[in-house]
Amino acid sequence: MKLQREQKQESANRNNTVERNLSLWQEMQQGTPLGLKCCVRAKISMEAANGCMRDPTLYRCKDMIHPRTGSRYRVYPTYDFACPIVDSVEGVTHALRTTEYHDRDEQYFWVLDALNLRKPYIYEYSRLNLMHTVLSKRKLTWFVDTGVVDGWDDPRMPTVRGVLRRGMTVEALRQFIAAQGSSRSVVMMDWDKLWAFNKKVVDPVAPRHVAVAEQSVPVTVRGLQAGTIRVAWHPKNASLGDHEVDIGPELLVDHVDANCMTVGSNVTFIGLGNLRIVEVHRDAHGVPVSVLAETNLEDRNYKNTLKVTWLCSKAQLVPCTCFFFDHIIRKAVLTRDDDFKQFVSKNTKLKVPMLGDPLMRKLRKGDIIQIQRKGYFVCDQPYDPDTIRHVGQPAPLVLFFVPDGSQSITTLPQVVQDFYQQNKLDAHHQGSNNSNSSPVRQGGGSVQVTAEEIGAKIKDVGNHVRDLKSKKADKATIDAAVSQLLKLKAEYKEASGTEWKP
């Protein structure tokens, strides 16, 4: 039938008698083998310029149990037939449809004219496409059915349930949608823009917590007695109040922070003050295993010091399991000819064990916090002090990393940085070997670079330019970086045929 429609060929049953059609209709209603092969089509014109008007299907058989009506019906109306009728009968005045339905508008109004029903007004707007994913329900079902993701609410899924579970707020979604307007231009949106809206919502109210890697480095502090200090929940929102933080002669810091400590230097322990490093003990491979420090709290010069987060080793620390996620599709933008299954990312979920401050045991599902110097997290599973059956250990607090729209990953733990960098390299490697990519030859050499790779370079150089400007670098350095950025944008246009749009 599809081939006949494309070739404008009439069906052999197009000129059946009314009696023959009614007989076949009865077969369809009864769900007989013959009836299941039939469908009801509108007799319009197989010569129509618009393919949607070449005898479209109005009813078809569905030999499945309906969740509400069971097996009572075997024949169901198609979406294209039911939609205009429902819109008109239910009083819809304006039907908002994406531009992909434009060719079906003529069919929409034909149904209403044939039934002498009121016509709603159709307003078109462009479909919002997101990079590094698919939005087709059929394709997303494949991800669920094959076990690539854990379900429709998996944090990697581009579903409302998925992004909310990952830490997106309803208010951020509303602001993002309102900002898009109703343009008819095709939009390919980067996820970072959506998460940037979310950061503006959660940052002013997210309480600050502290967590360190499970394999942390102990810092013995001379002159620091066991006790508590009071620390604000948020440095810029006094309305959140403050809380007690345990201190003592032994503190815990991350390996990456201990590795940066040098003997004789001041290190600012955030919330506590400056400590002077006396010794840094390392193993045979140069990895720090312990640090000896002494209090220097009277020195309040924090401008040029190393800043670290810490926890008291004697506090009742909460075991945390932090999950980090990456895109389910490696290629930024899929073309019509691309088979999405060839671009499915294999490693998109990273589990990182950490130790959190004692007050994390009070977090409830859906709470969004900021772990200082590590980012925003949403509680997916609260800490349960009751032991896990057959294991004999408390159920850890489960946290999901919430993206903030930033391209920078330097604040994340090293294992997480390695995770994202490796995925990025894998994506670039596949893009360079994919025949469906749009190549461009640079400098007359033999190396071909895809438009996707150039786009990634543009983002990196753009971030570099912004960093230079924020650090007030000299004009010559900034101009050189800007020149490189403009050159890359020109190469992108040559490769893709379109202007670069972030």
Coordinates of C-alpha atoms in Angstrom, one line a residue:
M1 CA 0.0 0.0 0.0
K2 CA 2.9 2.4 0.8
L3 CA 4.5 1.6 -2.6
Q4 CA 1.2 2.1 -4.4
R5 CA 0.7 5.5 -2.7
E6 CA 4.3 6.6 -3.7
Q7 CA 3.7 5.5 -7.3
K8 CA 0.1 6.9 -7.4
Q9 CA -1.4 3.5 -8.2
E10 CA -5.0 2.7 -7.2
S11 CA -5.7 -0.2 -5.0
A12 CA -7.4 -3.3 -6.5
N13 CA -10.2 -2.8 -3.9
R14 CA -10.7 0.9 -4.6
N15 CA -13.8 0.4 -6.7
N16 CA -15.4 -2.4 -4.6
T17 CA -19.2 -2.3 -4.4
V18 CA -20.8 -1.0 -1.2
E19 CA -22.0 -4.5 -0.4
R20 CA -18.4 -5.9 -0.7
N21 CA -17.0 -3.2 1.5
L22 CA -19.7 -3.8 4.2
S23 CA -18.9 -7.5 4.1
L24 CA -15.2 -6.8 4.6
W25 CA -16.1 -4.3 7.4
Q26 CA -17.9 -7.1 9.2
E27 CA -14.8 -9.3 8.8
M28 CA -12.7 -6.6 10.4
Q29 CA -15.0 -6.2 13.3
Q30 CA -15.0 -9.9 14.0
G31 CA -11.2 -10.0 13.7
T32 CA -11.1 -12.9 11.2
P33 CA -7.9 -13.7 9.3
L34 CA -9.3 -11.9 6.2
G35 CA -10.5 -9.0 8.3
L36 CA -7.1 -8.5 10.0
K37 CA -5.6 -7.9 6.5
C38 CA -8.0 -5.1 5.7
C39 CA -8.3 -1.4 6.5
V40 CA -10.7 1.4 5.7
R41 CA -9.4 4.1 3.4
A42 CA -10.9 7.5 2.4
K43 CA -11.6 7.6 -1.4
I44 CA -10.1 10.9 -2.3
S45 CA -7.5 11.0 -5.2
M46 CA -4.5 8.9 -5.9
E47 CA -3.2 11.6 -8.2
A48 CA -3.0 14.2 -5.4
A49 CA 0.2 16.2 -5.3
N50 CA 0.1 15.8 -1.5
G51 CA 0.9 12.2 -0.6
C52 CA -1.2 12.5 2.5
M53 CA -4.3 12.9 0.4
R54 CA -3.9 9.7 -1.6
D55 CA -6.6 7.6 -0.1
P56 CA -5.4 7.9 3.6
T57 CA -6.2 5.1 6.1
L58 CA -9.1 5.9 8.5
Y59 CA -9.6 2.5 10.3
R60 CA -7.3 -0.5 10.9
C61 CA -7.4 -3.7 12.9
K62 CA -5.4 -4.1 16.1
D63 CA -5.6 -7.7 17.4
M64 CA -4.5 -6.8 20.9
I65 CA -6.2 -6.6 24.4
H66 CA -7.1 -3.0 25.1
P67 CA -6.2 -1.9 28.7
R68 CA -9.7 -0.5 29.2
T69 CA -12.1 -2.3 26.8
G70 CA -10.4 -5.6 26.7
S71 CA -11.2 -7.6 23.5
R72 CA -14.5 -5.8 22.8
Y73 CA -13.2 -4.0 19.7
R74 CA -10.9 -5.2 16.9
V75 CA -11.1 -2.0 14.8
Y76 CA -9.7 1.4 15.8
P77 CA -9.6 4.8 14.1
T78 CA -6.2 6.2 13.0
Y79 CA -4.7 9.2 14.6
D80 CA -5.1 11.3 11.5
F81 CA -8.9 10.5 11.3
A82 CA -9.7 10.8 15.0
C83 CA -7.7 13.9 15.8
P84 CA -9.7 16.5 13.7
I85 CA -13.0 15.0 14.9
V86 CA -12.0 15.1 18.6
D87 CA -10.6 18.7 18.3
S88 CA -13.8 19.9 16.7
V89 CA -16.3 18.1 18.9
E90 CA -14.5 18.9 22.2
G91 CA -14.4 22.6 21.4
V92 CA -10.7 23.1 20.6
T93 CA -10.3 26.5 19.0
H94 CA -6.6 26.5 18.2
A95 CA -4.7 23.3 17.4
L96 CA -1.0 23.7 18.1
R97 CA 1.1 21.3 15.9
T98 CA 4.7 21.1 15.0
T99 CA 5.8 21.8 11.5
E100 CA 6.4 18.1 10.8
Y101 CA 2.6 17.7 10.5
H102 CA 2.3 20.5 7.9
D103 CA 1.6 18.1 5.0
R104 CA -1.3 16.5 7.0
D105 CA -3.1 19.8 7.5
E106 CA -4.9 19.3 4.2
Q107 CA -6.1 15.9 5.3
Y108 CA -7.1 17.3 8.7
F109 CA -9.5 19.9 7.0
W110 CA -10.8 17.3 4.5
V111 CA -12.1 15.1 7.3
L112 CA -13.9 18.1 8.9
D113 CA -15.4 19.2 5.6
A114 CA -16.6 15.7 4.8
L115 CA -18.3 15.4 8.2
N116 CA -19.5 19.1 8.1
L117 CA -17.7 19.8 11.4
R118 CA -16.4 23.1 12.7
K119 CA -12.7 23.8 11.8
P120 CA -10.2 24.7 14.5
Y121 CA -7.4 27.1 13.6
I122 CA -4.0 25.3 13.2
Y123 CA -0.9 27.1 14.5
E124 CA 2.5 25.6 13.6
Y125 CA 5.7 25.8 15.6
S126 CA 9.1 24.1 15.2
R127 CA 9.9 20.8 16.9
L128 CA 12.5 21.1 19.7
N129 CA 15.3 18.7 19.0
L130 CA 17.9 17.8 21.7
M131 CA 21.4 16.8 20.9
H132 CA 23.0 13.4 21.8
T133 CA 19.6 11.6 22.1
V134 CA 16.5 10.5 20.3
L135 CA 13.0 11.7 21.0
S136 CA 11.0 9.1 19.1
K137 CA 8.9 6.9 21.4
R138 CA 9.6 3.9 19.2
K139 CA 13.4 4.4 19.5
L140 CA 13.2 5.1 23.2
T141 CA 11.2 1.9 23.7
W142 CA 14.2 0.1 22.1
F143 CA 16.5 1.5 24.8
V144 CA 14.2 0.3 27.5
D145 CA 13.4 -3.1 26.0
T146 CA 17.1 -3.9 25.3
G147 CA 18.2 -2.9 28.8
V148 CA 20.5 -0.1 27.7
V149 CA 18.6 2.0 30.3
D150 CA 16.8 0.9 33.4
G151 CA 13.4 2.2 32.5
W152 CA 11.4 5.3 31.3
D153 CA 12.5 7.2 34.4
D154 CA 16.2 6.4 33.9
P155 CA 18.1 9.7 34.4
R156 CA 19.7 9.2 31.0
M157 CA 16.3 9.3 29.2
P158 CA 15.0 12.5 27.6
T159 CA 11.6 12.0 29.3
V160 CA 10.0 14.2 31.8
R161 CA 10.2 11.5 34.4
G162 CA 13.9 10.9 33.5
V163 CA 15.0 14.5 33.7
L164 CA 13.0 15.1 36.9
R165 CA 14.7 12.1 38.5
R166 CA 18.1 13.5 37.5
G167 CA 17.4 16.7 39.4
M168 CA 15.6 18.9 36.9
T169 CA 13.0 21.2 38.6
V170 CA 9.5 21.9 37.2
E171 CA 10.1 25.6 37.5
A172 CA 13.3 25.3 35.3
L173 CA 11.3 23.3 32.7
R174 CA 8.7 26.1 32.6
Q175 CA 11.3 28.8 32.2
F176 CA 13.1 26.9 29.5
I177 CA 9.9 26.3 27.5
A178 CA 8.8 29.9 27.9
A179 CA 12.2 31.1 26.6
Q180 CA 11.9 29.0 23.4
G181 CA 8.8 30.8 22.2
S182 CA 7.0 29.5 19.1
S183 CA 9.5 29.9 16.4
R184 CA 9.1 28.0 13.1
S185 CA 12.8 27.6 12.7
V186 CA 14.2 24.1 13.3
V187 CA 16.0 24.1 16.7
M188 CA 18.8 21.7 17.7
M189 CA 19.2 22.4 21.4
D190 CA 22.2 21.5 23.5
W191 CA 21.4 19.9 26.9
D192 CA 23.6 22.4 28.6
K193 CA 21.2 25.2 28.0
L194 CA 18.4 23.3 29.7
W195 CA 20.5 22.5 32.7
A196 CA 21.7 26.1 32.9
F197 CA 18.1 27.2 33.6
N198 CA 17.9 24.6 36.3
K199 CA 21.1 25.9 38.0
K200 CA 19.5 29.4 38.3
V201 CA 16.6 27.8 40.1
V202 CA 18.4 25.5 42.5
D203 CA 21.6 27.4 43.3
P204 CA 20.1 30.1 45.5
V205 CA 18.3 27.5 47.7
A206 CA 20.5 24.4 47.6
P207 CA 22.2 23.8 51.0
R208 CA 25.9 23.2 50.9
H209 CA 27.2 19.8 52.1
V210 CA 30.7 18.2 52.1
A211 CA 31.8 14.8 50.9
V212 CA 35.2 13.2 50.3
A213 CA 36.3 10.2 48.4
E214 CA 35.9 6.9 50.2
Q215 CA 39.6 6.4 50.0
S216 CA 40.6 9.8 51.5
V217 CA 43.8 11.1 53.0
P218 CA 44.0 11.7 56.8
V219 CA 45.4 15.1 57.9
T220 CA 46.7 15.2 61.5
V221 CA 46.3 18.8 62.8
R222 CA 48.4 19.9 65.8
G223 CA 46.6 22.2 68.2
L224 CA 43.1 21.4 66.9
Q225 CA 40.9 20.1 69.7
A226 CA 37.8 18.0 69.2
G227 CA 34.6 20.1 69.1
T228 CA 32.2 21.8 66.8
I229 CA 31.9 25.0 64.8
R230 CA 28.9 26.6 63.2
V231 CA 28.9 27.0 59.4
A232 CA 26.3 28.6 57.1
W233 CA 24.2 26.4 54.9
H234 CA 24.6 28.8 52.0
P235 CA 27.3 31.6 51.6
K236 CA 24.7 34.0 50.0
N237 CA 21.4 33.0 51.5
A238 CA 21.3 33.7 55.2
S239 CA 17.7 32.6 55.5
L240 CA 18.8 29.0 55.3
G241 CA 20.5 29.4 58.6
D242 CA 23.6 27.5 59.8
H243 CA 24.5 24.1 61.3
E244 CA 27.2 22.4 63.5
V245 CA 30.2 20.9 61.9
D246 CA 32.5 18.4 63.8
I247 CA 36.2 19.2 64.1
G248 CA 39.0 17.3 65.6
P249 CA 42.8 16.5 65.5
E250 CA 42.3 14.3 62.4
L251 CA 40.6 15.5 59.3
L252 CA 39.9 13.8 55.9
V253 CA 40.6 15.3 52.5
D254 CA 40.5 14.0 48.9
H255 CA 43.7 12.6 47.3
V256 CA 43.7 15.3 44.7
D257 CA 43.8 18.0 47.3
A258 CA 46.5 16.3 49.4
N259 CA 48.6 15.9 46.3
C260 CA 48.6 19.7 45.9
M261 CA 49.8 20.4 49.4
T262 CA 53.4 21.5 49.9
V263 CA 55.4 21.7 53.1
G264 CA 55.4 25.2 54.7
S265 CA 52.4 26.5 52.7
N266 CA 49.1 27.7 54.0
V267 CA 46.0 25.7 53.0
T268 CA 42.5 27.0 53.6
F269 CA 40.2 24.4 55.0
I270 CA 36.8 25.9 53.9
G271 CA 34.7 26.8 57.0
L272 CA 37.6 26.3 59.4
G273 CA 40.5 28.5 58.3
N274 CA 44.1 28.3 57.4
L275 CA 46.4 25.4 58.4
R276 CA 50.1 25.3 57.8
I277 CA 51.4 22.1 56.2
V278 CA 54.3 20.5 58.2
E279 CA 54.8 17.2 56.3
V280 CA 53.3 15.3 53.4
H281 CA 53.9 11.6 53.6
R282 CA 53.9 9.7 50.2
D283 CA 54.3 6.1 49.2
A284 CA 56.9 4.7 46.8
H285 CA 54.8 5.9 43.8
G286 CA 54.5 9.5 45.1
V287 CA 50.9 9.1 46.2
P288 CA 50.1 11.0 49.4
V289 CA 49.1 8.7 52.3
S290 CA 48.9 11.2 55.2
V291 CA 49.5 14.8 56.0
L292 CA 50.7 16.6 59.1
A293 CA 49.6 20.2 59.7
E294 CA 49.3 22.7 62.4
T295 CA 46.7 25.4 63.1
N296 CA 47.3 28.9 61.7
L297 CA 43.7 30.2 62.2
E298 CA 44.8 33.7 63.1
D299 CA 46.1 34.1 59.5
R300 CA 43.0 35.2 57.6
N301 CA 44.7 35.8 54.3
Y302 CA 42.8 33.5 52.0
K303 CA 43.6 35.1 48.6
N304 CA 46.4 32.9 47.3
T305 CA 45.9 29.7 49.3
L306 CA 44.8 26.2 48.2
K307 CA 41.1 25.7 49.1
V308 CA 40.0 22.3 50.2
T309 CA 36.9 20.7 51.6
W310 CA 37.2 18.3 54.6
L311 CA 35.5 16.1 57.1
C312 CA 36.3 15.1 60.7
S313 CA 37.3 11.5 60.8
K314 CA 35.6 10.9 64.1
A315 CA 32.2 12.3 62.9
Q316 CA 29.4 9.9 62.0
L317 CA 30.0 10.0 58.3
V318 CA 27.4 8.8 55.9
P319 CA 28.3 6.3 53.1
C320 CA 27.2 7.7 49.8
T321 CA 27.0 6.2 46.3
C322 CA 27.2 9.0 43.7
F323 CA 26.2 8.3 40.1
F324 CA 27.3 10.3 37.1
F325 CA 25.7 9.9 33.7
D326 CA 26.6 10.7 30.1
H327 CA 24.7 10.9 26.8
I328 CA 23.0 7.7 25.5
I329 CA 23.9 8.8 21.9
R330 CA 27.6 9.6 21.1
K331 CA 26.9 11.6 18.0
A332 CA 25.6 15.1 18.7
V333 CA 23.2 15.3 15.7
L334 CA 21.8 12.3 13.9
T335 CA 20.9 12.6 10.3
R336 CA 18.0 10.9 8.6
D337 CA 20.3 8.3 7.1
D338 CA 21.9 7.5 10.5
D339 CA 21.0 4.2 12.3
F340 CA 20.8 5.4 15.9
K341 CA 21.8 1.9 17.1
Q342 CA 25.2 2.4 15.6
F343 CA 25.8 5.5 17.8
V344 CA 24.6 4.1 21.2
S345 CA 27.1 4.9 24.0
K346 CA 28.3 1.9 25.8
N347 CA 29.6 3.5 29.0
T348 CA 27.1 6.1 30.3
K349 CA 26.9 5.4 34.0
L350 CA 29.6 5.8 36.6
K351 CA 29.4 4.8 40.3
V352 CA 31.6 6.6 42.7
P353 CA 31.6 5.8 46.5
M354 CA 32.0 8.7 48.8
L355 CA 31.7 9.7 52.5
G356 CA 29.3 12.5 53.3
D357 CA 28.9 14.8 56.3
P358 CA 26.6 13.5 59.1
L359 CA 23.6 15.7 58.2
M360 CA 23.3 14.0 54.8
R361 CA 21.5 11.2 56.7
K362 CA 18.5 13.6 56.9
L363 CA 18.2 13.9 53.1
R364 CA 14.9 12.7 51.5
K365 CA 14.2 11.5 48.0
G366 CA 14.1 14.5 45.6
D367 CA 16.2 16.8 47.8
I368 CA 18.7 18.8 45.8
I369 CA 22.0 19.8 47.5
Q370 CA 25.4 21.1 46.5
I371 CA 28.4 19.1 47.5
Q372 CA 31.1 21.8 47.8
R373 CA 33.6 21.8 44.9
K374 CA 31.9 18.7 43.4
G375 CA 28.6 20.0 42.1
Y376 CA 24.9 19.6 42.5
F377 CA 23.3 16.3 43.5
V378 CA 19.7 15.0 43.9
C379 CA 18.8 12.4 46.5
D380 CA 17.5 9.3 44.7
Q381 CA 17.5 7.0 47.7
P382 CA 17.8 8.2 51.4
Y383 CA 20.3 6.7 53.7
D384 CA 18.9 3.7 55.6
P385 CA 20.6 2.8 58.9
D386 CA 18.9 -0.6 58.8
T387 CA 21.2 -3.2 57.4
I388 CA 20.8 -4.6 53.9
R389 CA 19.5 -8.2 54.0
H390 CA 22.3 -10.8 53.8
V391 CA 25.0 -8.1 53.7
G392 CA 25.0 -6.6 57.2
Q393 CA 25.8 -3.0 56.1
P394 CA 23.6 0.1 56.1
A395 CA 22.0 1.0 52.8
P396 CA 24.0 4.0 51.5
L397 CA 22.7 7.3 50.5
V398 CA 22.2 7.3 46.7
L399 CA 22.9 10.6 44.9
F400 CA 22.6 11.5 41.2
F401 CA 24.9 14.2 39.8
V402 CA 22.9 17.2 38.5
P403 CA 24.5 19.0 35.5
D404 CA 24.7 22.8 35.8
G405 CA 25.1 23.7 32.1
S406 CA 28.8 24.3 32.4
Q407 CA 31.3 22.8 29.9
S408 CA 33.9 22.6 32.6
I409 CA 34.5 19.3 34.5
T410 CA 37.6 20.4 36.4
T411 CA 35.7 20.6 39.7
L412 CA 34.7 16.9 39.5
P413 CA 36.6 14.0 41.0
Q414 CA 39.5 12.8 38.8
V415 CA 37.8 9.4 38.1
V416 CA 34.7 11.3 36.8
Q417 CA 36.8 13.6 34.7
D418 CA 38.5 10.5 33.1
F419 CA 35.0 9.0 32.5
Y420 CA 33.8 12.0 30.6
Q421 CA 37.0 12.5 28.7
Q422 CA 37.2 8.9 27.6
N423 CA 33.6 9.0 26.3
K424 CA 34.4 12.2 24.4
L425 CA 37.4 10.6 22.8
D426 CA 35.4 7.5 21.8
A427 CA 32.7 9.8 20.2
H428 CA 35.3 11.7 18.2
H429 CA 36.9 8.4 17.2
Q430 CA 33.7 7.0 15.9
G431 CA 32.8 10.3 14.2
S432 CA 36.0 10.3 12.3
N433 CA 35.5 6.7 11.1
N434 CA 31.8 7.2 10.2
S435 CA 31.0 7.5 6.6
N436 CA 27.8 9.3 7.3
S437 CA 29.7 12.3 8.8
S438 CA 30.4 15.4 6.7
P439 CA 34.2 15.6 6.3
V440 CA 36.3 18.7 5.5
R441 CA 39.9 18.6 4.4
Q442 CA 42.2 21.0 6.3
G443 CA 45.3 22.6 5.0
G444 CA 45.5 20.4 1.9
G445 CA 46.6 17.5 4.0
S446 CA 45.3 13.9 4.1
V447 CA 43.6 14.2 7.5
Q448 CA 39.8 14.6 7.4
V449 CA 37.9 16.3 10.2
T450 CA 34.1 16.0 10.7
A451 CA 31.9 19.0 11.3
E452 CA 31.0 17.4 14.7
E453 CA 34.7 17.4 15.7
I454 CA 35.1 21.0 14.6
G455 CA 32.1 21.9 16.7
A456 CA 33.7 20.3 19.7
K457 CA 36.8 22.3 19.1
I458 CA 34.8 25.5 18.8
K459 CA 33.3 24.9 22.2
D460 CA 36.7 24.2 23.8
V461 CA 38.3 27.3 22.2
G462 CA 35.2 29.4 23.1
N463 CA 35.6 28.4 26.8
H464 CA 39.3 29.2 26.6
V465 CA 38.4 32.7 25.2
R466 CA 36.0 33.3 28.1
D467 CA 38.6 32.2 30.6
L468 CA 41.2 34.6 29.2
K469 CA 38.7 37.5 29.4
S470 CA 37.7 36.6 32.9
K471 CA 41.4 36.5 34.0
K472 CA 42.0 39.8 32.1
A473 CA 44.7 38.4 29.9
D474 CA 46.6 40.7 27.6
K475 CA 45.0 41.8 24.4
A476 CA 47.4 40.0 22.1
T477 CA 46.7 36.6 23.8
I478 CA 42.9 37.2 23.6
D479 CA 43.1 38.3 20.0
A480 CA 45.0 35.2 19.0
A481 CA 42.4 32.9 20.7
V482 CA 39.6 34.8 19.0
S483 CA 41.3 34.5 15.6
Q484 CA 41.5 30.7 16.1
L485 CA 37.8 30.7 17.1
L486 CA 36.8 32.5 13.9
K487 CA 38.9 30.2 11.8
L488 CA 37.2 27.2 13.3
K489 CA 33.7 28.6 12.7
A490 CA 34.7 29.2 9.0
E491 CA 35.8 25.6 8.8
Y492 CA 32.6 24.4 10.4
K493 CA 30.5 26.3 7.8
E494 CA 32.5 24.7 5.0
A495 CA 32.0 21.2 6.5
S496 CA 28.3 21.5 7.4
G497 CA 27.0 24.1 5.0
T498 CA 25.5 26.1 7.9
E499 CA 26.6 28.7 10.3
W500 CA 27.9 27.6 13.7
K501 CA 25.2 28.0 16.4
P502 CA 26.0 27.2 20.1

